[in-house]
């Protein structure tokens, strides 16, 4: 098995990748916050298929957390992560410290054209400015041809796509399907924070989303939202933050099905103290 190299500094990673580019090799990039699972590994596999050289970054980005406790309890397992990446034949891991990434960073104010006014952007103020600042910074360091993002974080995917286009960064953004546990729960680093009971209950999220898809032909947008709200009122362990039915590209919430031909339902919910998100395409 070829050895994965780990770099902690921007200078080192840049000089490594200059050599790769000089050989005419293409670079695929998977940015993550670590505590890796099969969802992340699918992104690595996709990158492996389409590129000569695969780079993964692990950086728990403090400027995208609007809640200090959430940042503090975010799971970190670097040893396990490195083993998993090595097995997936990742070529280079970029694992910088907070200082390395943030000591010289400039706060950027991106104009997301309203994409950040709903859902995650509304419930986590400043979140997407933090995400886009770091993703742009990572792209400038790594200069990949392609970068891989999961559909699970759908609003993030749309916002990154726009930001890179607006800033003329020549990176192809590749969306990857959401990988799920056997019972349908979307894989997430945060799932390991759930108690046994909460973990079982969390399977309800995707079950309800699948129902919304079936119901979308028969009920109004409002009726579906009410249906979802009612499902999560059944247990006090659930605290629904939002269920939003939006156009897939503008992310504008719909009032009627006729307002869009490409529709996605997105949800954020607290199960116990753990905040989870998921989504399902209703039609496109
Ligand atoms: P994170 O480490 O949670 O910031 O996620 C890093 C990348 O992995 C993002 O592009 C996520 O959308 C993606 N990802 C996370 N969970 C999944 C999943 N269950 N299936 C597919 N991609 C995922």
PDB file of C-alpha atoms and ligand atoms in Angstrom:
ATOM      1  CA  UNK A   1       0.000   0.000   0.000  1.00  0.00           C
ATOM      2  CA  UNK A   2       1.422   3.381  -0.957  1.00  0.00           C
ATOM      3  CA  UNK A   3       1.996   5.692   1.968  1.00  0.00           C
ATOM      4  CA  UNK A   4      -0.224   8.682   2.502  1.00  0.00           C
ATOM      5  CA  UNK A   5       1.697  11.827   3.278  1.00  0.00           C
ATOM      6  CA  UNK A   6       0.404  14.210   5.975  1.00  0.00           C
ATOM      7  CA  UNK A   7       1.198  17.939   5.836  1.00  0.00           C
ATOM      8  CA  UNK A   8       0.453  20.381   8.624  1.00  0.00           C
ATOM      9  CA  UNK A   9       1.651  23.545   6.954  1.00  0.00           C
ATOM     10  CA  UNK A  10       0.466  25.545   3.970  1.00  0.00           C
ATOM     11  CA  UNK A  11       4.010  25.930   2.609  1.00  0.00           C
ATOM     12  CA  UNK A  12       4.673  22.215   2.682  1.00  0.00           C
ATOM     13  CA  UNK A  13       1.388  21.247   1.049  1.00  0.00           C
ATOM     14  CA  UNK A  14       1.889  23.863  -1.654  1.00  0.00           C
ATOM     15  CA  UNK A  15       5.389  22.671  -2.505  1.00  0.00           C
ATOM     16  CA  UNK A  16       4.233  19.008  -2.563  1.00  0.00           C
ATOM     17  CA  UNK A  17       1.416  19.880  -4.940  1.00  0.00           C
ATOM     18  CA  UNK A  18       3.602  22.015  -7.195  1.00  0.00           C
ATOM     19  CA  UNK A  19       5.600  18.845  -7.886  1.00  0.00           C
ATOM     20  CA  UNK A  20       2.390  16.954  -8.682  1.00  0.00           C
ATOM     21  CA  UNK A  21       1.202  19.641 -11.107  1.00  0.00           C
ATOM     22  CA  UNK A  22       4.623  19.749 -12.772  1.00  0.00           C
ATOM     23  CA  UNK A  23       4.147  16.078 -13.616  1.00  0.00           C
ATOM     24  CA  UNK A  24       0.881  16.998 -15.352  1.00  0.00           C
ATOM     25  CA  UNK A  25      -1.232  15.093 -12.807  1.00  0.00           C
ATOM     26  CA  UNK A  26      -4.793  16.137 -11.947  1.00  0.00           C
ATOM     27  CA  UNK A  27      -5.740  16.853  -8.339  1.00  0.00           C
ATOM     28  CA  UNK A  28      -9.045  15.918  -6.701  1.00  0.00           C
ATOM     29  CA  UNK A  29      -9.846  17.464  -3.318  1.00  0.00           C
ATOM     30  CA  UNK A  30     -12.160  16.463  -0.459  1.00  0.00           C
ATOM     31  CA  UNK A  31     -12.496  19.052   2.336  1.00  0.00           C
ATOM     32  CA  UNK A  32     -13.761  17.646   5.654  1.00  0.00           C
ATOM     33  CA  UNK A  33     -13.935  18.352   9.363  1.00  0.00           C
ATOM     34  CA  UNK A  34     -12.746  14.827  10.236  1.00  0.00           C
ATOM     35  CA  UNK A  35     -14.439  12.152  12.372  1.00  0.00           C
ATOM     36  CA  UNK A  36     -14.689  10.402   9.046  1.00  0.00           C
ATOM     37  CA  UNK A  37     -17.376   7.890   8.067  1.00  0.00           C
ATOM     38  CA  UNK A  38     -18.473   6.077   4.915  1.00  0.00           C
ATOM     39  CA  UNK A  39     -20.037   9.267   3.535  1.00  0.00           C
ATOM     40  CA  UNK A  40     -16.664  10.997   3.503  1.00  0.00           C
ATOM     41  CA  UNK A  41     -14.996   7.881   2.106  1.00  0.00           C
ATOM     42  CA  UNK A  42     -17.404   7.855  -0.836  1.00  0.00           C
ATOM     43  CA  UNK A  43     -16.202  11.352  -1.693  1.00  0.00           C
ATOM     44  CA  UNK A  44     -12.592  10.085  -1.562  1.00  0.00           C
ATOM     45  CA  UNK A  45     -13.560   7.122  -3.801  1.00  0.00           C
ATOM     46  CA  UNK A  46     -15.167   9.475  -6.357  1.00  0.00           C
ATOM     47  CA  UNK A  47     -12.081  11.695  -6.295  1.00  0.00           C
ATOM     48  CA  UNK A  48      -9.881   8.598  -6.730  1.00  0.00           C
ATOM     49  CA  UNK A  49     -11.840   7.562  -9.853  1.00  0.00           C
ATOM     50  CA  UNK A  50     -11.581  10.933 -11.596  1.00  0.00           C
ATOM     51  CA  UNK A  51      -8.144  12.269 -10.627  1.00  0.00           C
ATOM     52  CA  UNK A  52      -4.508  11.178 -10.546  1.00  0.00           C
ATOM     53  CA  UNK A  53      -3.835  12.571  -7.088  1.00  0.00           C
ATOM     54  CA  UNK A  54      -6.258  12.802  -4.143  1.00  0.00           C
ATOM     55  CA  UNK A  55      -6.005  15.343  -1.340  1.00  0.00           C
ATOM     56  CA  UNK A  56      -8.203  15.353   1.763  1.00  0.00           C
ATOM     57  CA  UNK A  57      -8.203  18.113   4.360  1.00  0.00           C
ATOM     58  CA  UNK A  58      -9.267  17.791   7.978  1.00  0.00           C
ATOM     59  CA  UNK A  59      -9.962  21.086   9.673  1.00  0.00           C
ATOM     60  CA  UNK A  60     -12.649  21.708  12.271  1.00  0.00           C
ATOM     61  CA  UNK A  61     -13.333  25.249  11.145  1.00  0.00           C
ATOM     62  CA  UNK A  62     -14.080  27.409  14.207  1.00  0.00           C
ATOM     63  CA  UNK A  63     -15.341  30.367  12.157  1.00  0.00           C
ATOM     64  CA  UNK A  64     -18.277  28.358  10.805  1.00  0.00           C
ATOM     65  CA  UNK A  65     -19.587  27.504  14.282  1.00  0.00           C
ATOM     66  CA  UNK A  66     -21.993  30.044  15.713  1.00  0.00           C
ATOM     67  CA  UNK A  67     -22.232  28.049  18.944  1.00  0.00           C
ATOM     68  CA  UNK A  68     -19.150  27.502  21.158  1.00  0.00           C
ATOM     69  CA  UNK A  69     -20.484  24.347  22.837  1.00  0.00           C
ATOM     70  CA  UNK A  70     -21.199  22.814  19.454  1.00  0.00           C
ATOM     71  CA  UNK A  71     -17.587  23.470  18.409  1.00  0.00           C
ATOM     72  CA  UNK A  72     -16.215  22.089  21.660  1.00  0.00           C
ATOM     73  CA  UNK A  73     -18.138  18.828  21.470  1.00  0.00           C
ATOM     74  CA  UNK A  74     -17.545  18.281  17.727  1.00  0.00           C
ATOM     75  CA  UNK A  75     -16.058  14.742  17.470  1.00  0.00           C
ATOM     76  CA  UNK A  76     -12.354  14.401  16.629  1.00  0.00           C
ATOM     77  CA  UNK A  77     -10.584  11.069  15.907  1.00  0.00           C
ATOM     78  CA  UNK A  78      -7.475  11.900  13.907  1.00  0.00           C
ATOM     79  CA  UNK A  79      -5.759   8.486  14.307  1.00  0.00           C
ATOM     80  CA  UNK A  80      -8.805   6.595  13.022  1.00  0.00           C
ATOM     81  CA  UNK A  81      -9.274   9.156  10.245  1.00  0.00           C
ATOM     82  CA  UNK A  82      -5.705   8.693   9.039  1.00  0.00           C
ATOM     83  CA  UNK A  83      -6.122   4.915   8.926  1.00  0.00           C
ATOM     84  CA  UNK A  84      -9.335   5.219   6.934  1.00  0.00           C
ATOM     85  CA  UNK A  85      -7.807   7.652   4.449  1.00  0.00           C
ATOM     86  CA  UNK A  86      -4.746   5.449   4.005  1.00  0.00           C
ATOM     87  CA  UNK A  87      -7.041   2.472   3.222  1.00  0.00           C
ATOM     88  CA  UNK A  88      -8.915   4.529   0.608  1.00  0.00           C
ATOM     89  CA  UNK A  89      -5.572   5.359  -1.046  1.00  0.00           C
ATOM     90  CA  UNK A  90      -5.772   9.051  -0.340  1.00  0.00           C
ATOM     91  CA  UNK A  91      -2.404  10.505  -1.402  1.00  0.00           C
ATOM     92  CA  UNK A  92      -2.117  13.554   0.803  1.00  0.00           C
ATOM     93  CA  UNK A  93      -3.795  14.675   4.014  1.00  0.00           C
ATOM     94  CA  UNK A  94      -3.709  18.379   4.824  1.00  0.00           C
ATOM     95  CA  UNK A  95      -4.189  18.670   8.590  1.00  0.00           C
ATOM     96  CA  UNK A  96      -3.440  22.245   9.607  1.00  0.00           C
ATOM     97  CA  UNK A  97      -3.719  23.767  13.070  1.00  0.00           C
ATOM     98  CA  UNK A  98      -6.150  26.632  13.725  1.00  0.00           C
ATOM     99  CA  UNK A  99      -3.156  28.969  13.846  1.00  0.00           C
ATOM    100  CA  UNK A 100      -1.875  27.830  10.486  1.00  0.00           C
ATOM    101  CA  UNK A 101      -5.232  28.430   8.805  1.00  0.00           C
ATOM    102  CA  UNK A 102      -6.444  31.468  10.700  1.00  0.00           C
ATOM    103  CA  UNK A 103      -3.513  33.576  11.890  1.00  0.00           C
ATOM    104  CA  UNK A 104      -3.260  35.445   8.585  1.00  0.00           C
ATOM    105  CA  UNK A 105      -6.785  35.063   7.276  1.00  0.00           C
ATOM    106  CA  UNK A 106      -8.821  38.038   6.168  1.00  0.00           C
ATOM    107  CA  UNK A 107     -12.506  37.995   7.034  1.00  0.00           C
ATOM    108  CA  UNK A 108     -14.289  37.849   3.708  1.00  0.00           C
ATOM    109  CA  UNK A 109     -17.807  39.128   3.152  1.00  0.00           C
ATOM    110  CA  UNK A 110     -19.330  37.102   0.380  1.00  0.00           C
ATOM    111  CA  UNK A 111     -22.507  38.053  -1.402  1.00  0.00           C
ATOM    112  CA  UNK A 112     -24.461  34.843  -1.699  1.00  0.00           C
ATOM    113  CA  UNK A 113     -27.313  36.565  -3.514  1.00  0.00           C
ATOM    114  CA  UNK A 114     -29.844  35.571  -0.878  1.00  0.00           C
ATOM    115  CA  UNK A 115     -28.931  31.848  -0.852  1.00  0.00           C
ATOM    116  CA  UNK A 116     -27.893  32.249   2.788  1.00  0.00           C
ATOM    117  CA  UNK A 117     -31.111  33.936   3.932  1.00  0.00           C
ATOM    118  CA  UNK A 118     -32.946  30.661   4.514  1.00  0.00           C
ATOM    119  CA  UNK A 119     -32.517  27.388   6.392  1.00  0.00           C
ATOM    120  CA  UNK A 120     -28.948  26.901   7.745  1.00  0.00           C
ATOM    121  CA  UNK A 121     -28.069  30.531   6.963  1.00  0.00           C
ATOM    122  CA  UNK A 122     -31.044  31.771   8.937  1.00  0.00           C
ATOM    123  CA  UNK A 123     -30.580  29.430  11.904  1.00  0.00           C
ATOM    124  CA  UNK A 124     -26.769  29.657  12.047  1.00  0.00           C
ATOM    125  CA  UNK A 125     -25.872  33.327  11.500  1.00  0.00           C
ATOM    126  CA  UNK A 126     -22.452  33.780   9.877  1.00  0.00           C
ATOM    127  CA  UNK A 127     -22.127  30.046   9.192  1.00  0.00           C
ATOM    128  CA  UNK A 128     -21.778  30.254   5.407  1.00  0.00           C
ATOM    129  CA  UNK A 129     -19.407  33.252   5.516  1.00  0.00           C
ATOM    130  CA  UNK A 130     -17.172  31.037   7.684  1.00  0.00           C
ATOM    131  CA  UNK A 131     -17.559  28.007   5.410  1.00  0.00           C
ATOM    132  CA  UNK A 132     -16.904  29.948   2.192  1.00  0.00           C
ATOM    133  CA  UNK A 133     -13.893  31.795   3.649  1.00  0.00           C
ATOM    134  CA  UNK A 134     -12.183  28.536   4.561  1.00  0.00           C
ATOM    135  CA  UNK A 135     -13.195  26.581   1.444  1.00  0.00           C
ATOM    136  CA  UNK A 136     -11.923  29.416  -0.780  1.00  0.00           C
ATOM    137  CA  UNK A 137      -8.703  29.515   1.239  1.00  0.00           C
ATOM    138  CA  UNK A 138      -8.296  25.734   0.903  1.00  0.00           C
ATOM    139  CA  UNK A 139      -8.913  25.943  -2.856  1.00  0.00           C
ATOM    140  CA  UNK A 140      -6.233  28.631  -3.168  1.00  0.00           C
ATOM    141  CA  UNK A 141      -3.771  26.423  -1.289  1.00  0.00           C
ATOM    142  CA  UNK A 142      -4.584  23.107  -2.992  1.00  0.00           C
ATOM    143  CA  UNK A 143      -5.608  24.417  -6.441  1.00  0.00           C
ATOM    144  CA  UNK A 144      -7.560  21.255  -7.292  1.00  0.00           C
ATOM    145  CA  UNK A 145      -9.185  20.554 -10.664  1.00  0.00           C
ATOM    146  CA  UNK A 146     -12.171  19.045  -8.895  1.00  0.00           C
ATOM    147  CA  UNK A 147     -13.608  19.225  -5.383  1.00  0.00           C
ATOM    148  CA  UNK A 148     -16.164  16.801  -3.938  1.00  0.00           C
ATOM    149  CA  UNK A 149     -19.111  17.787  -1.741  1.00  0.00           C
ATOM    150  CA  UNK A 150     -21.965  15.743  -0.263  1.00  0.00           C
ATOM    151  CA  UNK A 151     -25.620  16.365  -1.078  1.00  0.00           C
ATOM    152  CA  UNK A 152     -26.351  15.980   2.635  1.00  0.00           C
ATOM    153  CA  UNK A 153     -25.169  19.548   3.130  1.00  0.00           C
ATOM    154  CA  UNK A 154     -27.224  20.687   0.167  1.00  0.00           C
ATOM    155  CA  UNK A 155     -27.338  24.429   0.884  1.00  0.00           C
ATOM    156  CA  UNK A 156     -23.562  24.394   1.406  1.00  0.00           C
ATOM    157  CA  UNK A 157     -23.110  22.729  -1.985  1.00  0.00           C
ATOM    158  CA  UNK A 158     -25.211  25.390  -3.756  1.00  0.00           C
ATOM    159  CA  UNK A 159     -23.453  28.248  -1.948  1.00  0.00           C
ATOM    160  CA  UNK A 160     -19.933  26.903  -2.614  1.00  0.00           C
ATOM    161  CA  UNK A 161     -20.813  26.425  -6.263  1.00  0.00           C
ATOM    162  CA  UNK A 162     -21.942  30.048  -6.557  1.00  0.00           C
ATOM    163  CA  UNK A 163     -18.979  31.430  -4.605  1.00  0.00           C
ATOM    164  CA  UNK A 164     -16.433  29.648  -6.768  1.00  0.00           C
ATOM    165  CA  UNK A 165     -18.169  30.798  -9.937  1.00  0.00           C
ATOM    166  CA  UNK A 166     -18.419  34.405  -8.706  1.00  0.00           C
ATOM    167  CA  UNK A 167     -14.725  34.432  -7.719  1.00  0.00           C
ATOM    168  CA  UNK A 168     -13.605  32.787 -10.985  1.00  0.00           C
ATOM    169  CA  UNK A 169     -11.940  29.913  -9.159  1.00  0.00           C
ATOM    170  CA  UNK A 170     -11.397  27.206 -11.774  1.00  0.00           C
ATOM    171  CA  UNK A 171     -12.552  24.293  -9.623  1.00  0.00           C
ATOM    172  CA  UNK A 172     -15.198  21.845 -10.773  1.00  0.00           C
ATOM    173  CA  UNK A 173     -17.583  21.248  -7.873  1.00  0.00           C
ATOM    174  CA  UNK A 174     -18.724  17.614  -7.918  1.00  0.00           C
ATOM    175  CA  UNK A 175     -21.905  16.781  -5.945  1.00  0.00           C
ATOM    176  CA  UNK A 176     -22.012  13.290  -4.348  1.00  0.00           C
ATOM    177  CA  UNK A 177     -25.085  11.388  -3.108  1.00  0.00           C
ATOM    178  CA  UNK A 178     -25.867  11.156   0.573  1.00  0.00           C
ATOM    179  CA  UNK A 179     -24.694   7.895   2.130  1.00  0.00           C
ATOM    180  CA  UNK A 180     -27.066   6.450   4.717  1.00  0.00           C
ATOM    181  CA  UNK A 181     -27.086   3.929   7.541  1.00  0.00           C
ATOM    182  CA  UNK A 182     -29.197   0.776   7.037  1.00  0.00           C
ATOM    183  CA  UNK A 183     -32.209   2.418   8.694  1.00  0.00           C
ATOM    184  CA  UNK A 184     -31.929   5.471   6.430  1.00  0.00           C
ATOM    185  CA  UNK A 185     -30.258   7.934   8.804  1.00  0.00           C
ATOM    186  CA  UNK A 186     -27.833  10.111   6.830  1.00  0.00           C
ATOM    187  CA  UNK A 187     -24.289   9.383   7.978  1.00  0.00           C
ATOM    188  CA  UNK A 188     -22.842  12.277   9.945  1.00  0.00           C
ATOM    189  CA  UNK A 189     -19.923  12.787  12.305  1.00  0.00           C
ATOM    190  CA  UNK A 190     -22.489  14.080  14.765  1.00  0.00           C
ATOM    191  CA  UNK A 191     -24.344  10.734  14.888  1.00  0.00           C
ATOM    192  CA  UNK A 192     -21.755   9.403  17.333  1.00  0.00           C
ATOM    193  CA  UNK A 193     -22.959  12.009  19.847  1.00  0.00           C
ATOM    194  CA  UNK A 194     -26.458  10.443  19.947  1.00  0.00           C
ATOM    195  CA  UNK A 195     -27.476   8.182  22.840  1.00  0.00           C
ATOM    196  CA  UNK A 196     -28.715   4.694  21.919  1.00  0.00           C
ATOM    197  CA  UNK A 197     -32.344   5.744  22.187  1.00  0.00           C
ATOM    198  CA  UNK A 198     -31.795   8.961  20.228  1.00  0.00           C
ATOM    199  CA  UNK A 199     -29.893   7.081  17.522  1.00  0.00           C
ATOM    200  CA  UNK A 200     -32.906   4.788  17.049  1.00  0.00           C
ATOM    201  CA  UNK A 201     -35.325   7.710  16.981  1.00  0.00           C
ATOM    202  CA  UNK A 202     -33.158   9.594  14.477  1.00  0.00           C
ATOM    203  CA  UNK A 203     -34.159   7.098  11.769  1.00  0.00           C
ATOM    204  CA  UNK A 204     -37.549   8.863  11.784  1.00  0.00           C
ATOM    205  CA  UNK A 205     -35.993  11.838   9.986  1.00  0.00           C
ATOM    206  CA  UNK A 206     -35.458  10.079   6.659  1.00  0.00           C
ATOM    207  CA  UNK A 207     -38.668   8.048   7.040  1.00  0.00           C
ATOM    208  CA  UNK A 208     -40.621  11.298   7.281  1.00  0.00           C
ATOM    209  CA  UNK A 209     -38.696  12.816   4.350  1.00  0.00           C
ATOM    210  CA  UNK A 210     -39.568   9.811   2.178  1.00  0.00           C
ATOM    211  CA  UNK A 211     -43.215  10.286   3.107  1.00  0.00           C
ATOM    212  CA  UNK A 212     -43.043  13.946   2.043  1.00  0.00           C
ATOM    213  CA  UNK A 213     -41.867  12.787  -1.366  1.00  0.00           C
ATOM    214  CA  UNK A 214     -44.785  10.365  -1.729  1.00  0.00           C
ATOM    215  CA  UNK A 215     -47.245  12.965  -0.422  1.00  0.00           C
ATOM    216  CA  UNK A 216     -45.957  15.790  -2.602  1.00  0.00           C
ATOM    217  CA  UNK A 217     -48.231  14.820  -5.493  1.00  0.00           C
ATOM    218  CA  UNK A 218     -51.333  14.750  -3.305  1.00  0.00           C
ATOM    219  CA  UNK A 219     -51.065  17.552  -0.753  1.00  0.00           C
ATOM    220  CA  UNK A 220     -50.225  21.250  -0.781  1.00  0.00           C
ATOM    221  CA  UNK A 221     -46.806  22.543   0.287  1.00  0.00           C
ATOM    222  CA  UNK A 222     -48.293  23.828   3.527  1.00  0.00           C
ATOM    223  CA  UNK A 223     -50.075  20.572   4.310  1.00  0.00           C
ATOM    224  CA  UNK A 224     -46.810  18.683   3.875  1.00  0.00           C
ATOM    225  CA  UNK A 225     -44.969  21.024   6.203  1.00  0.00           C
ATOM    226  CA  UNK A 226     -47.719  20.618   8.774  1.00  0.00           C
ATOM    227  CA  UNK A 227     -47.521  16.840   8.379  1.00  0.00           C
ATOM    228  CA  UNK A 228     -43.763  16.910   9.092  1.00  0.00           C
ATOM    229  CA  UNK A 229     -44.201  19.188  12.106  1.00  0.00           C
ATOM    230  CA  UNK A 230     -46.828  16.824  13.525  1.00  0.00           C
ATOM    231  CA  UNK A 231     -44.539  13.790  13.149  1.00  0.00           C
ATOM    232  CA  UNK A 232     -41.849  15.390  15.282  1.00  0.00           C
ATOM    233  CA  UNK A 233     -44.229  16.555  17.976  1.00  0.00           C
ATOM    234  CA  UNK A 234     -44.718  12.909  18.934  1.00  0.00           C
ATOM    235  CA  UNK A 235     -41.516  12.715  21.018  1.00  0.00           C
ATOM    236  CA  UNK A 236     -40.042  15.337  23.329  1.00  0.00           C
ATOM    237  CA  UNK A 237     -36.566  14.258  22.185  1.00  0.00           C
ATOM    238  CA  UNK A 238     -37.185  16.008  18.857  1.00  0.00           C
ATOM    239  CA  UNK A 239     -36.985  19.741  18.380  1.00  0.00           C
ATOM    240  CA  UNK A 240     -37.694  20.612  14.764  1.00  0.00           C
ATOM    241  CA  UNK A 241     -35.810  23.736  13.661  1.00  0.00           C
ATOM    242  CA  UNK A 242     -37.192  23.907  10.154  1.00  0.00           C
ATOM    243  CA  UNK A 243     -38.769  21.940   7.352  1.00  0.00           C
ATOM    244  CA  UNK A 244     -38.416  23.942   4.165  1.00  0.00           C
ATOM    245  CA  UNK A 245     -39.589  23.099   0.670  1.00  0.00           C
ATOM    246  CA  UNK A 246     -37.557  25.113  -1.816  1.00  0.00           C
ATOM    247  CA  UNK A 247     -36.454  25.476  -5.403  1.00  0.00           C
ATOM    248  CA  UNK A 248     -33.236  23.430  -5.803  1.00  0.00           C
ATOM    249  CA  UNK A 249     -31.273  26.269  -7.363  1.00  0.00           C
ATOM    250  CA  UNK A 250     -32.556  29.540  -5.862  1.00  0.00           C
ATOM    251  CA  UNK A 251     -33.376  27.916  -2.494  1.00  0.00           C
ATOM    252  CA  UNK A 252     -36.466  30.115  -2.393  1.00  0.00           C
ATOM    253  CA  UNK A 253     -39.168  28.530  -0.211  1.00  0.00           C
ATOM    254  CA  UNK A 254     -42.226  27.567  -2.233  1.00  0.00           C
ATOM    255  CA  UNK A 255     -45.828  28.364  -1.452  1.00  0.00           C
ATOM    256  CA  UNK A 256     -47.195  26.278  -4.332  1.00  0.00           C
ATOM    257  CA  UNK A 257     -45.813  23.368  -6.365  1.00  0.00           C
ATOM    258  CA  UNK A 258     -46.275  25.356  -9.583  1.00  0.00           C
ATOM    259  CA  UNK A 259     -43.521  27.797  -8.519  1.00  0.00           C
ATOM    260  CA  UNK A 260     -40.719  25.382  -9.449  1.00  0.00           C
ATOM    261  CA  UNK A 261     -39.902  22.286 -11.495  1.00  0.00           C
ATOM    262  CA  UNK A 262     -36.969  21.310  -9.266  1.00  0.00           C
ATOM    263  CA  UNK A 263     -37.957  20.918  -5.668  1.00  0.00           C
ATOM    264  CA  UNK A 264     -36.114  19.761  -2.560  1.00  0.00           C
ATOM    265  CA  UNK A 265     -37.288  19.342   1.039  1.00  0.00           C
ATOM    266  CA  UNK A 266     -34.672  20.232   3.665  1.00  0.00           C
ATOM    267  CA  UNK A 267     -34.860  19.622   7.381  1.00  0.00           C
ATOM    268  CA  UNK A 268     -32.890  20.552  10.494  1.00  0.00           C
ATOM    269  CA  UNK A 269     -33.799  18.976  13.778  1.00  0.00           C
ATOM    270  CA  UNK A 270     -32.353  18.521  17.213  1.00  0.00           C
ATOM    271  CA  UNK A 271     -32.441  14.970  18.495  1.00  0.00           C
ATOM    272  CA  UNK A 272     -31.636  15.342  22.185  1.00  0.00           C
ATOM    273  CA  UNK A 273     -28.794  17.869  22.058  1.00  0.00           C
ATOM    274  CA  UNK A 274     -27.540  16.847  18.636  1.00  0.00           C
ATOM    275  CA  UNK A 275     -28.429  18.957  15.637  1.00  0.00           C
ATOM    276  CA  UNK A 276     -28.910  16.948  12.434  1.00  0.00           C
ATOM    277  CA  UNK A 277     -29.762  17.977   8.872  1.00  0.00           C
ATOM    278  CA  UNK A 278     -31.029  16.007   5.891  1.00  0.00           C
ATOM    279  CA  UNK A 279     -32.922  16.517   2.650  1.00  0.00           C
ATOM    280  CA  UNK A 280     -34.718  14.728  -0.171  1.00  0.00           C
ATOM    281  CA  UNK A 281     -35.342  15.765  -3.768  1.00  0.00           C
ATOM    282  CA  UNK A 282     -39.123  15.756  -4.249  1.00  0.00           C
ATOM    283  CA  UNK A 283     -39.023  16.158  -8.022  1.00  0.00           C
ATOM    284  CA  UNK A 284     -36.704  17.523 -10.686  1.00  0.00           C
TER     285      UNK A 284
HETATM  286  P1  LIG B   1     -18.058  17.460   7.147  1.00  0.00           P
HETATM  287  O1  LIG B   1     -16.829  16.733   7.617  1.00  0.00           O
HETATM  288  O2  LIG B   1     -19.288  17.081   7.891  1.00  0.00           O
HETATM  289  O3  LIG B   1     -17.841  18.925   7.024  1.00  0.00           O
HETATM  290  O4  LIG B   1     -18.322  16.937   5.673  1.00  0.00           O
HETATM  291  C1  LIG B   1     -17.333  16.963   4.693  1.00  0.00           C
HETATM  292  C2  LIG B   1     -17.953  16.602   3.371  1.00  0.00           C
HETATM  293  O5  LIG B   1     -18.521  15.300   3.445  1.00  0.00           O
HETATM  294  C3  LIG B   1     -19.082  17.564   2.965  1.00  0.00           C
HETATM  295  O6  LIG B   1     -19.022  17.791   1.566  1.00  0.00           O
HETATM  296  C4  LIG B   1     -20.308  16.766   3.336  1.00  0.00           C
HETATM  297  O7  LIG B   1     -21.451  17.111   2.577  1.00  0.00           O
HETATM  298  C5  LIG B   1     -19.860  15.350   3.012  1.00  0.00           C
HETATM  299  N1  LIG B   1     -20.689  14.377   3.728  1.00  0.00           N
HETATM  300  C6  LIG B   1     -20.969  14.357   5.050  1.00  0.00           C
HETATM  301  N2  LIG B   1     -21.819  13.352   5.338  1.00  0.00           N
HETATM  302  C7  LIG B   1     -22.098  12.735   4.167  1.00  0.00           C
HETATM  303  C8  LIG B   1     -22.926  11.642   3.791  1.00  0.00           C
HETATM  304  N3  LIG B   1     -23.652  10.956   4.684  1.00  0.00           N
HETATM  305  N4  LIG B   1     -22.963  11.282   2.494  1.00  0.00           N
HETATM  306  C9  LIG B   1     -22.253  11.968   1.559  1.00  0.00           C
HETATM  307  N5  LIG B   1     -21.454  13.008   1.852  1.00  0.00           N
HETATM  308  C10 LIG B   1     -21.369  13.392   3.138  1.00  0.00           C
END
